[in-house]
Amino acid sequence: MSLAAWVRRARTPAPAPVAREVAFLEPADLFDLEIKDDPEASPVLCCTGDPVGAAAFNALWLKRIAASGRYAAAVSVRGQGGTPAAAGGVEARAHDVVQAAVAVPRQTVLIGHREGASWAALAAGRYPAAGLVLVSPRQFPKQPPKPVGEPPVLLVVSESEAQSKEAQAVTDAYGVAPLTFAGSPDDVFKGAAAEGLLDAVLSWLAPKQ
Amino acid sequence: MQEYSSQAAYDRGEAVCVIGAGASGLIAVKNLRENGFEVDCYERDTVLGGLWNPQNQHSPLYPNTHLVTSRSQTEIPDFPMPDDWPDYPSATQMLTYLTSYAKHFGLSEHIWYGSEIAAVEPVEGSRFEVIVKPAAGNAARRLRYAAVIIATGHHWAPNLPSYPGQDQYRGTVLHSSQLKDASRLRGKHVLVVGGGNSGVDLACEAAVNAAGCVHSVRRDTWHLPKYLGGEPADYALNRLGARPKFLRRFLTDRLLNGPARLAARMGIEVPGRGPGGEEPVRNGRYLEHVGDGSIRRRGEVARFDGYDVAFADGTEMRPDLVVFATGYRPQITCVAAPLLGVEGTGGTPQLMARMFSPKSQTLAVAGLVEPGVGVLPIVHWQTHAIARWLQVRKSDPERAKNFRDQVQSETTGQADGPGAASPRHRLAVDAEEYLASLARIIDTLEQEPAK
């Protein structure tokens, strides 16, 4: 975030606070002796454009991420899942993601799916994320802010959207080549395709942070 | 430093030394780490949080200390405070915030507690030799760093006035930092000396707890309530900065008209002050306590006399307790005064762009400003600039030159501060101007150099 962007933000009204629903799972919560909490690994915070919100990640994602030794969390932004609706557009939802990110015990990786990818990208412009993962972005901002603290960025899209304009926009903005996965972009929460996708994301995270 | 010289210095290579683990120190460590530096942070106390930690044995907190600037204007730009916190968080919440900041970015592992810096000496190649004196034992260590950032703050050395007859005064005299518990005020006739934020806060504390409160102020200051037009006052005023220039004056006057008339009714005349002038005193309750008579305002103290205190206007009183809320003197003892541009003894540091040493390229001070707005964001951008500068200094001579020219021009442009008349305001800067100057400095480090 540049100084000018901060000056502008300090002059705009903050979005109305809401009680956000946050689902989280620590490696110790899995009651599995095989799984060791890795204190060096960054936590992971997920958000999705799906109206279910954080609950969408309960089926597979949180368990899988926690099993890799990371603190796994997911947030429902305003209007999703258990979080009450409140005024505010994309900026307010990005605010919700930032607020959830600073409540995570350590510097966190942001994973955004669908509209969640644009909120995560905006949040990464205000909070120094440990990494930014954009899964099948939709309604992505034309000029996303430069991520604070220069985190590594990963773009994952389904094979069908590899040539879409969203994927192209993200590629241009961050200079990263997309990683593709088989299956529908809306169906990433369970099933074999979802497991493959998640493993790819986790193995991308592993060596970096 | 004869006593240490037998020991060879341990070279820490390109690592940077940060002195102090208060708010400024923590922000400096985080921003340096983010820019790839190795950092050693030394804290003389055994806790982090600096002045916000009541366990710090030098803590300047007084009962019921709250922020005087609102949450949105005070939070660190890239680590916002929880949005369900009040507009004006308390000192306890501030400590919680700083602790979670340190934990979130893993800063604690870089902090050495109980380590006072005895001396910082420049050595060849614009590097520094730092002598660290542990609180326990006497084995001082000597380390060599590529750069030193001083983040010790300026709320540690109490500024105590001396009035005639004060030595023979028989009552109790305390500095605001010594008054840890409001129960000490209960049932007493209290005299509060000093018209700054702490003086006004303590007068309000005494107004509800003590049997009587007299508030002695040397001169009238600009009073600002904590809310203006239904919004936190600093936010409301900052928001006007986004308006066109010709409207700004008019809107500001309209916003400040009510509080100014109230202050005038309470006999506080502030000629020619206003926004852009000296830092206001921010307290919404004070003028109401003056209005209901629980705070009686007097002029300057003339002399102490036995149990009595006489004021300049000829009146006298017999207080049970005198509280000096007379602030602090900026004092940096670990570095030789000329390195910071201090002239004579007890002078104020004259820094380049209010953060860089005029003598050395690799010595900087974070947070030695009073911008009249939240200081944490200012420190964030200062340390951001310092970290970028340390990166650019060696790797990119062209930007380094642009940067030096820019800092030079910002320094010659910097006035003595709007309220240089009072020693209290020697560190004061106009926030808007200073942020613009910081932005220009950061631009020379980050943007493509202009051909």
XYZ file of C-alpha atoms in Angstrom:
660
model
C 0.000 0.000 0.000
C 1.359 3.297 -0.889
C 1.294 6.288 1.391
C -1.132 8.064 -0.938
C -3.521 5.101 -0.814
C -3.405 5.117 2.962
C -4.063 8.862 3.157
C -7.082 8.347 0.926
C -8.368 5.465 3.021
C -7.940 7.364 6.303
C -10.287 9.991 4.860
C -13.035 7.623 3.755
C -15.594 6.288 6.237
C -14.749 2.818 7.554
C -17.329 0.128 6.688
C -19.852 -0.661 9.409
C -18.424 -3.353 11.688
C -20.142 -6.753 11.560
C -19.731 -9.878 13.693
C -17.922 -12.079 11.204
C -18.280 -15.835 11.127
C -14.829 -17.407 11.124
C -14.255 -21.166 10.940
C -10.823 -22.373 11.945
C -9.032 -25.622 12.508
C -5.651 -26.107 14.131
C -3.534 -29.169 13.402
C -4.031 -30.285 17.013
C -7.816 -30.247 16.530
C -7.595 -33.229 14.185
C -6.569 -35.576 17.035
C -4.116 -37.336 14.797
C -0.720 -38.209 16.221
C 0.770 -38.312 12.742
C 0.044 -34.630 12.179
C 2.575 -32.207 13.606
C 1.926 -28.527 13.962
C 4.563 -26.741 11.930
C 5.326 -23.449 13.686
C 7.307 -22.192 10.694
C 4.453 -22.643 8.210
C 2.158 -19.681 7.659
C -1.520 -20.048 8.520
C -4.015 -20.021 5.680
C -7.176 -17.901 5.465
C -9.775 -18.782 2.830
C -12.751 -16.906 1.451
C -15.131 -17.648 -1.394
C -17.777 -15.863 -3.424
C -20.165 -18.724 -2.669
C -23.040 -17.429 -0.460
C -22.394 -20.272 2.000
C -19.207 -18.507 3.038
C -16.796 -20.134 5.451
C -18.904 -23.295 5.735
C -17.989 -24.219 2.152
C -14.462 -24.999 3.334
C -15.553 -27.294 6.143
C -16.053 -30.355 3.951
C -12.476 -30.745 2.811
C -10.282 -27.671 2.757
C -9.802 -26.836 6.424
C -9.057 -30.449 7.358
C -6.648 -30.891 4.476
C -4.808 -27.655 5.244
C -4.630 -28.423 8.956
C -3.335 -31.882 8.114
C -0.388 -30.211 6.393
C 0.526 -28.679 9.767
C -0.933 -25.239 9.143
C -3.505 -23.233 11.032
C -6.494 -23.191 8.685
C -9.214 -20.557 8.795
C -12.073 -19.399 6.594
C -14.152 -16.259 6.844
C -17.677 -15.363 5.776
C -17.773 -11.745 4.669
C -20.892 -9.602 5.146
C -24.003 -11.264 3.770
C -22.467 -14.741 3.576
C -23.215 -17.722 5.818
C -23.498 -16.695 9.466
C -22.295 -13.123 8.966
C -25.122 -10.570 8.942
C -25.570 -8.490 5.812
C -24.359 -4.913 6.043
C -23.858 -1.993 3.725
C -20.729 -1.827 1.629
C -19.440 -3.135 -1.647
C -16.220 -4.839 -2.636
C -14.148 -2.569 -0.399
C -16.199 -3.504 2.665
C -15.763 -7.191 1.878
C -12.017 -6.697 1.489
C -12.139 -4.940 4.875
C -13.787 -8.073 6.326
C -10.996 -10.227 4.922
C -8.297 -7.910 6.355
C -10.005 -7.902 9.754
C -10.118 -11.712 9.721
C -6.471 -11.837 8.621
C -5.182 -9.690 11.508
C -7.103 -11.891 13.948
C -5.180 -14.972 12.765
C -2.292 -15.576 15.198
C 0.469 -15.205 12.600
C 1.065 -13.663 9.195
C -1.293 -15.549 6.938
C -1.639 -16.748 3.363
C -4.824 -15.490 1.700
C -6.736 -17.875 -0.559
C -9.646 -16.430 -2.494
C -12.093 -18.338 -4.678
C -14.340 -16.721 -7.300
C -15.390 -13.224 -6.049
C -13.341 -14.069 -2.968
C -10.232 -13.821 -5.130
C -10.898 -10.137 -5.798
C -11.509 -9.473 -2.099
C -8.305 -11.304 -1.239
C -6.394 -9.304 -3.862
C -7.736 -6.023 -2.432
C -6.971 -7.228 1.101
C -3.408 -8.065 0.061
C -3.038 -4.430 -0.948
C -3.633 -3.395 2.668
C -2.211 -6.280 4.675
C 1.195 -7.927 4.128
C -0.015 -11.440 3.365
C 2.480 -14.301 3.441
C 1.141 -15.434 0.085
C -1.787 -14.795 -2.215
C -3.641 -17.616 -3.974
C -6.379 -16.735 -6.466
C -8.631 -19.632 -7.446
C -10.801 -19.067 -10.535
C -11.138 -15.321 -9.988
C -14.350 -13.623 -11.017
C -15.152 -9.899 -11.249
C -11.490 -9.224 -10.675
C -10.579 -5.511 -10.311
C -9.046 -4.065 -13.450
C -6.090 -2.617 -11.611
C -5.589 -4.582 -8.413
C -3.410 -2.810 -5.812
C 0.233 -3.791 -5.558
C 0.405 -6.415 -2.797
C 2.075 -5.132 0.383
C 5.334 -6.813 1.296
C 5.660 -8.452 -2.128
C 4.148 -11.871 -1.334
C 4.359 -14.717 -3.878
C 1.169 -14.938 -5.950
C -0.417 -18.082 -7.394
C -3.238 -18.162 -9.921
C -5.233 -21.378 -10.267
C -7.975 -21.689 -12.895
C -9.975 -24.573 -14.315
C -8.993 -25.856 -17.730
C -12.109 -24.307 -19.260
C -11.187 -20.783 -18.157
C -7.490 -20.873 -18.866
C -8.025 -18.399 -21.709
C -10.681 -16.260 -19.966
C -10.237 -12.522 -19.600
C -10.090 -12.802 -15.793
C -7.135 -15.167 -15.980
C -5.535 -12.843 -18.491
C -6.099 -9.801 -16.242
C -4.493 -11.510 -13.258
C -1.584 -12.701 -15.364
C -1.001 -9.144 -16.547
C -1.325 -7.631 -13.089
C 1.003 -9.981 -11.211
C 3.085 -11.505 -13.970
C 2.257 -15.087 -12.959
C 1.303 -17.934 -15.268
C -1.919 -19.763 -14.368
C -1.915 -23.268 -12.980
C -4.853 -25.269 -14.353
C -7.000 -27.930 -12.759
C -9.595 -30.307 -14.198
C -13.251 -29.846 -13.318
C -15.757 -27.074 -12.854
C -14.574 -23.775 -11.292
C -17.629 -23.744 -8.991
C -17.050 -27.230 -7.709
C -13.769 -26.957 -5.841
C -14.945 -27.807 -2.345
C -15.167 -31.576 -2.556
C -14.450 -34.445 -4.885
C -11.334 -35.769 -6.545
C -10.734 -32.616 -8.587
C -10.876 -30.500 -5.428
C -8.336 -32.723 -3.689
C -5.976 -32.462 -6.626
C -6.350 -28.688 -6.675
C -5.801 -28.366 -2.958
C -2.712 -30.562 -3.018
C -1.278 -28.454 -5.826
C -1.856 -25.270 -3.792
C -0.357 -26.773 -0.630
C 2.711 -28.059 -2.434
C 3.176 -24.605 -3.991
C 3.007 -23.100 -0.486
C 5.312 -25.638 1.137
C 8.766 -24.577 -0.083
C 8.041 -20.836 0.070
C 6.527 -20.374 3.462
C 34.662 3.463 26.958
C 37.983 2.177 28.212
C 36.399 -0.561 30.294
C 35.035 -2.446 27.282
C 37.860 -2.019 24.872
C 39.642 -5.251 25.680
C 36.812 -7.105 24.033
C 36.724 -7.478 20.273
C 33.502 -6.471 18.549
C 31.290 -9.191 17.134
C 30.463 -8.333 13.559
C 26.783 -8.766 12.671
C 27.407 -8.056 9.003
C 24.510 -6.350 7.256
C 22.189 -6.644 10.252
C 20.462 -3.530 11.586
C 20.228 -2.568 15.252
C 16.926 -1.150 16.515
C 16.972 0.492 19.941
C 13.696 0.210 21.840
C 10.806 -2.262 21.591
C 7.937 0.167 22.000
C 5.452 0.947 19.265
C 8.063 2.652 17.060
C 10.667 -0.051 17.609
C 8.240 -2.856 16.760
C 7.140 -1.120 13.564
C 10.791 -0.553 12.631
C 11.648 -4.230 13.187
C 8.680 -5.390 11.130
C 9.385 -3.071 8.207
C 13.091 -3.899 8.167
C 12.315 -7.633 8.231
C 9.831 -7.161 5.412
C 12.596 -5.561 3.350
C 14.907 -8.484 3.971
C 17.134 -7.170 6.755
C 18.331 -9.113 9.724
C 17.422 -7.171 12.841
C 18.507 -7.122 16.478
C 16.222 -5.048 18.662
C 17.378 -4.043 22.147
C 14.945 -3.131 24.907
C 16.177 -1.905 28.278
C 13.058 -3.143 30.051
C 11.858 -6.740 30.220
C 8.591 -6.184 28.362
C 7.562 -4.888 24.971
C 5.118 -2.100 24.274
C 7.219 0.759 25.631
C 5.148 3.508 27.151
C 1.908 1.551 26.648
C 2.994 -1.225 29.007
C 2.232 -0.482 32.677
C 4.750 -3.182 33.650
C 7.512 -1.116 32.131
C 9.198 0.376 35.161
C 9.494 3.782 33.483
C 5.973 3.742 32.093
C 4.488 7.245 31.802
C 0.876 6.001 31.924
C -1.453 7.789 34.309
C -4.836 6.532 35.540
C -7.328 6.017 32.733
C -5.007 6.847 29.848
C -6.799 6.650 26.521
C -5.724 7.470 23.016
C -6.386 11.097 22.113
C -6.549 10.271 18.423
C -9.187 7.942 17.054
C -8.707 4.326 16.058
C -8.879 4.783 12.290
C -6.275 7.571 12.401
C -3.957 5.796 14.855
C -3.785 2.186 13.697
C -0.738 0.946 11.822
C -1.672 1.193 8.124
C -1.088 -2.471 7.289
C -2.337 -3.942 10.563
C -5.711 -2.401 11.438
C -7.124 -2.572 14.946
C -10.183 -4.835 15.385
C -13.172 -2.908 14.035
C -15.340 -3.716 17.064
C -13.036 -1.680 19.315
C -14.161 1.748 20.542
C -13.189 4.901 18.664
C -10.694 5.852 21.372
C -9.057 2.662 22.708
C -7.565 2.569 26.198
C -3.910 2.040 27.068
C -4.692 -1.606 27.866
C -6.158 -2.156 24.422
C -3.213 -0.380 22.882
C -0.894 -2.850 24.619
C -3.031 -5.772 23.415
C -2.787 -4.355 19.909
C 0.990 -3.962 19.991
C 1.434 -7.426 21.509
C -0.662 -9.007 18.779
C 1.297 -7.029 16.170
C 4.538 -8.443 17.542
C 3.111 -11.944 17.670
C 1.521 -11.759 14.241
C 4.748 -10.808 12.515
C 6.965 -12.941 14.770
C 8.927 -9.964 16.098
C 9.631 -11.246 19.621
C 12.404 -13.559 18.501
C 14.419 -10.532 17.336
C 14.093 -8.602 20.599
C 16.722 -8.748 23.323
C 15.115 -7.702 26.571
C 16.908 -6.226 29.559
C 19.617 -4.852 27.318
C 20.435 -1.203 27.605
C 22.555 0.461 24.954
C 25.544 2.070 26.658
C 26.980 3.675 23.561
C 26.734 3.791 19.796
C 30.031 4.635 18.131
C 30.586 5.215 14.442
C 33.340 3.057 12.960
C 34.820 2.877 9.476
C 32.610 2.295 6.452
C 29.604 4.146 7.960
C 29.008 1.209 10.288
C 28.294 1.374 13.974
C 29.671 -0.313 17.028
C 26.996 -0.812 19.663
C 27.785 -1.550 23.292
C 25.017 -3.543 24.927
C 24.865 -3.545 28.692
C 22.668 -6.296 30.139
C 20.483 -5.427 33.126
C 21.879 -8.368 35.118
C 25.612 -9.000 35.340
C 28.251 -6.691 34.006
C 29.441 -8.426 30.866
C 28.863 -5.753 28.267
C 28.913 -6.906 24.666
C 30.260 -5.046 21.683
C 28.565 -5.626 18.340
C 28.979 -4.139 14.909
C 25.976 -3.250 12.771
C 25.478 -1.870 9.292
C 22.925 0.632 10.565
C 21.262 1.816 13.759
C 17.664 2.963 14.184
C 16.850 4.745 17.418
C 13.236 4.223 18.458
C 13.400 5.160 22.106
C 10.586 7.675 22.017
C 10.395 10.889 23.961
C 8.208 10.178 26.986
C 10.814 8.973 29.468
C 12.610 11.925 31.080
C 10.008 13.835 33.124
C 10.173 17.552 32.648
C 9.874 19.004 36.152
C 9.540 22.745 36.559
C 11.126 24.539 39.492
C 9.252 27.340 41.162
C 10.550 29.558 43.951
C 10.188 27.849 47.315
C 9.463 24.451 45.780
C 12.318 22.792 47.727
C 10.771 23.858 51.015
C 7.243 22.890 50.027
C 5.770 20.551 52.686
C 2.993 18.912 50.653
C 3.214 16.043 48.212
C 4.471 16.690 44.707
C 4.158 14.061 41.982
C 4.882 13.938 38.284
C 1.974 12.633 36.184
C 3.908 9.411 35.535
C 4.116 8.691 39.270
C 0.370 8.837 39.774
C -0.473 5.250 38.895
C -3.757 4.987 40.734
C -6.681 7.402 40.745
C -7.420 6.461 44.370
C -4.521 8.693 45.408
C -6.679 11.642 44.425
C -9.701 10.636 46.489
C -10.848 13.177 49.050
C -7.874 15.462 48.446
C -7.574 19.013 47.245
C -5.536 18.578 44.121
C -3.553 21.086 42.117
C -2.788 19.975 38.565
C -0.068 21.953 36.807
C 0.202 21.831 33.021
C -2.258 22.443 30.213
C -1.293 19.659 27.805
C -3.204 16.471 27.127
C -1.999 14.764 30.307
C -2.734 17.803 32.458
C -6.247 18.129 31.106
C -6.922 14.372 31.433
C -5.668 14.380 35.027
C -7.726 17.459 35.875
C -10.805 15.541 34.662
C -9.735 12.530 36.720
C -9.385 14.787 39.771
C -12.688 16.499 39.003
C -14.615 13.275 39.612
C -12.375 11.706 42.282
C -10.857 14.493 44.350
C -12.491 16.821 46.859
C -11.501 19.784 44.731
C -9.395 20.416 41.688
C -7.499 23.500 40.680
C -5.865 23.473 37.275
C -2.952 25.798 36.690
C -2.113 26.582 33.069
C 0.608 28.896 31.873
C -1.149 29.859 28.661
C -4.366 29.009 26.882
C -4.296 26.214 24.355
C -6.637 25.196 21.618
C -9.237 22.739 23.001
C -10.789 20.160 20.726
C -13.493 17.718 21.821
C -13.054 14.066 20.871
C -16.098 14.182 18.592
C -17.079 16.796 16.021
C -20.229 16.626 13.958
C -20.970 13.085 15.099
C -17.576 11.742 14.048
C -14.232 11.357 15.798
C -12.743 14.848 15.652
C -9.451 13.981 13.951
C -11.244 11.925 11.320
C -13.763 14.712 10.700
C -10.947 17.220 10.231
C -8.829 14.854 8.141
C -11.790 14.194 5.863
C -11.953 17.880 5.015
C -8.481 17.495 3.509
C -10.127 15.711 0.583
C -12.271 18.765 -0.165
C -11.265 21.517 -2.587
C -9.088 24.188 -0.989
C -11.587 27.063 -1.172
C -14.207 25.030 0.715
C -11.844 23.654 3.292
C -11.415 26.854 5.258
C -15.154 27.445 5.391
C -16.011 23.869 6.397
C -13.299 23.774 9.057
C -14.535 27.012 10.592
C -18.082 25.712 10.629
C -16.979 22.501 12.345
C -14.837 24.270 14.951
C -17.168 27.162 15.659
C -19.103 25.430 18.443
C -16.101 24.172 20.434
C -14.332 27.527 19.998
C -17.304 29.422 21.434
C -17.545 27.003 24.344
C -13.836 27.487 25.089
C -14.272 31.255 24.920
C -17.179 31.024 27.374
C -14.901 29.161 29.791
C -12.414 31.999 29.518
C -9.976 30.291 27.193
C -8.880 32.719 24.527
C -6.606 31.313 21.879
C -5.649 34.060 19.448
C -4.608 33.038 15.972
C -4.586 29.337 16.653
C -6.512 26.771 14.759
C -6.047 23.772 12.566
C -2.587 23.752 11.099
C -1.386 25.582 14.167
C -0.131 23.936 17.296
C -1.312 20.558 18.455
C -4.697 20.866 20.192
C -5.588 19.455 23.572
C -8.114 16.722 22.869
C -10.615 16.176 25.626
C -14.383 16.441 25.467
C -15.057 16.362 29.198
C -12.709 19.081 30.376
C -14.711 22.129 29.391
C -17.848 20.600 30.897
C -16.033 20.062 34.189
C -14.878 23.680 34.047
C -18.497 24.592 33.333
C -19.869 22.734 36.353
C -17.187 24.134 38.597
C -15.454 20.897 39.494
C -12.287 22.210 37.831
C -11.205 25.732 38.698
C -8.717 27.217 36.256
C -5.890 29.438 37.477
C -2.901 31.067 35.858
C 0.697 30.138 36.342
C 2.086 29.137 39.734
C 4.186 31.989 41.149
C 5.750 30.334 44.212
C 5.441 27.617 46.785
C 5.283 28.773 50.364
C 5.217 26.245 53.200
C 1.951 24.366 52.633
C 0.596 27.034 50.319
C 0.843 27.693 46.625
C 0.544 31.220 45.290
C -0.513 31.950 41.739
C 0.596 34.741 39.456
C -2.790 36.474 39.800
C -2.212 36.841 43.564
C -4.580 34.107 44.768
C -3.399 31.337 47.045
C -4.471 27.784 47.824
C -3.436 24.949 50.085
C -3.381 21.730 48.054
C -2.969 18.250 49.551
C -1.394 17.004 46.386
C 0.371 18.741 43.522
C 0.535 16.862 40.216
C 2.979 18.143 37.636
C 1.617 17.140 34.245
C 4.415 19.036 32.602
C 5.384 16.477 30.034
C 8.727 15.032 29.068
C 11.999 16.199 27.627
C 13.193 14.434 24.500
C 16.385 12.758 25.550
C 18.580 10.365 23.636
C 21.575 9.444 25.740
C 22.988 6.434 23.904
C 24.329 8.408 20.948
C 26.817 11.257 21.002
C 24.898 14.512 20.644
C 26.677 15.823 17.497
C 25.556 12.749 15.535
C 21.960 13.868 15.999
C 22.687 17.497 15.376
C 22.086 18.555 18.984
C 23.661 21.900 19.737
C 24.725 22.547 23.303
C 23.370 20.616 26.258
C 19.676 19.823 26.500
C 19.100 20.847 22.901
C 16.597 19.170 20.610
C 17.936 16.930 17.839
C 18.013 18.626 14.435
C 17.431 15.725 12.083
C 17.241 15.560 8.311
C 13.559 15.276 7.383
C 13.010 14.634 11.111
C 14.448 11.121 10.950
C 17.948 10.939 9.443
C 21.115 11.884 11.253
C 22.780 14.901 9.668
C 26.210 13.320 10.203
C 25.787 9.685 9.244
C 23.899 7.963 6.427
C 23.115 4.856 8.419
C 21.775 6.365 11.625
C 18.111 7.248 11.849
C 15.565 8.091 14.522
C 11.994 6.809 14.279
C 9.078 8.519 15.943
C 10.713 11.711 17.199
C 7.849 13.869 15.968
C 4.592 15.179 17.376
C 2.396 15.385 14.316
C -0.883 16.220 16.086
C -2.397 13.063 14.602
C -1.804 9.401 15.392
C 1.941 8.842 15.461
C 1.939 5.129 14.575
C 1.155 5.593 10.865
C 3.798 8.317 10.666
C 6.350 5.944 12.196
C 5.246 3.235 9.773
C 6.004 5.425 6.769
C 9.203 6.732 8.358
C 10.579 3.245 8.947
C 9.350 2.176 5.513
C 11.431 4.988 4.041
C 14.423 4.122 6.242
C 14.303 0.439 5.277
C 14.033 1.283 1.569
C 16.869 3.771 1.907
C 19.169 1.212 3.511
C 18.375 -1.118 0.612
C 18.921 1.469 -2.088
C 21.987 3.100 -0.529
C 24.452 0.548 -1.852
C 22.632 -1.119 -4.703
C 21.348 1.857 -6.640
C 23.589 4.952 -6.684
C 21.262 6.940 -8.927
C 18.250 6.633 -6.632
C 20.492 7.165 -3.621
C 21.575 10.494 -5.047
C 17.984 11.536 -5.818
C 17.047 10.536 -2.306
C 19.820 12.569 -0.706
C 18.857 15.634 -2.726
C 15.209 15.193 -1.776
C 15.964 14.793 1.939
C 18.206 17.845 1.779
C 15.479 19.958 0.218
C 12.832 18.673 2.646
C 15.116 19.603 5.527
C 15.826 23.147 4.377
C 12.118 23.603 3.807
C 11.156 22.419 7.255
C 10.232 25.270 9.517
C 10.800 25.241 13.249
C 7.364 23.723 13.738
C 4.176 25.719 14.022
C 4.347 26.290 17.750
C 8.081 26.693 18.237
C 7.340 29.321 20.895
C 6.826 26.667 23.552
C 9.476 24.021 24.223
C 6.654 21.498 24.302
C 6.106 22.032 20.608
C 9.659 21.741 19.385
C 8.916 18.316 17.921
C 5.619 19.422 16.412
C 5.077 19.050 12.696
C 2.080 19.706 10.533
C 0.828 16.219 9.729
C -0.381 16.968 6.224
C 2.841 18.686 5.181
C 5.038 16.082 6.830
C 3.195 13.177 5.210
C 3.494 14.884 1.826
C 7.226 15.294 2.414
C 7.506 11.628 3.442
C 5.622 10.639 0.293
C 8.089 12.605 -1.862
C 11.021 10.929 -0.102
C 9.527 7.440 -0.538
C 8.835 8.216 -4.208
C 12.512 8.908 -4.881
C 13.262 5.457 -3.465
C 10.531 3.488 -5.197
C 9.626 5.186 -8.458
C 11.737 4.994 -11.569
C 14.326 7.778 -11.319
C 13.398 10.758 -13.461
C 15.799 11.247 -16.358
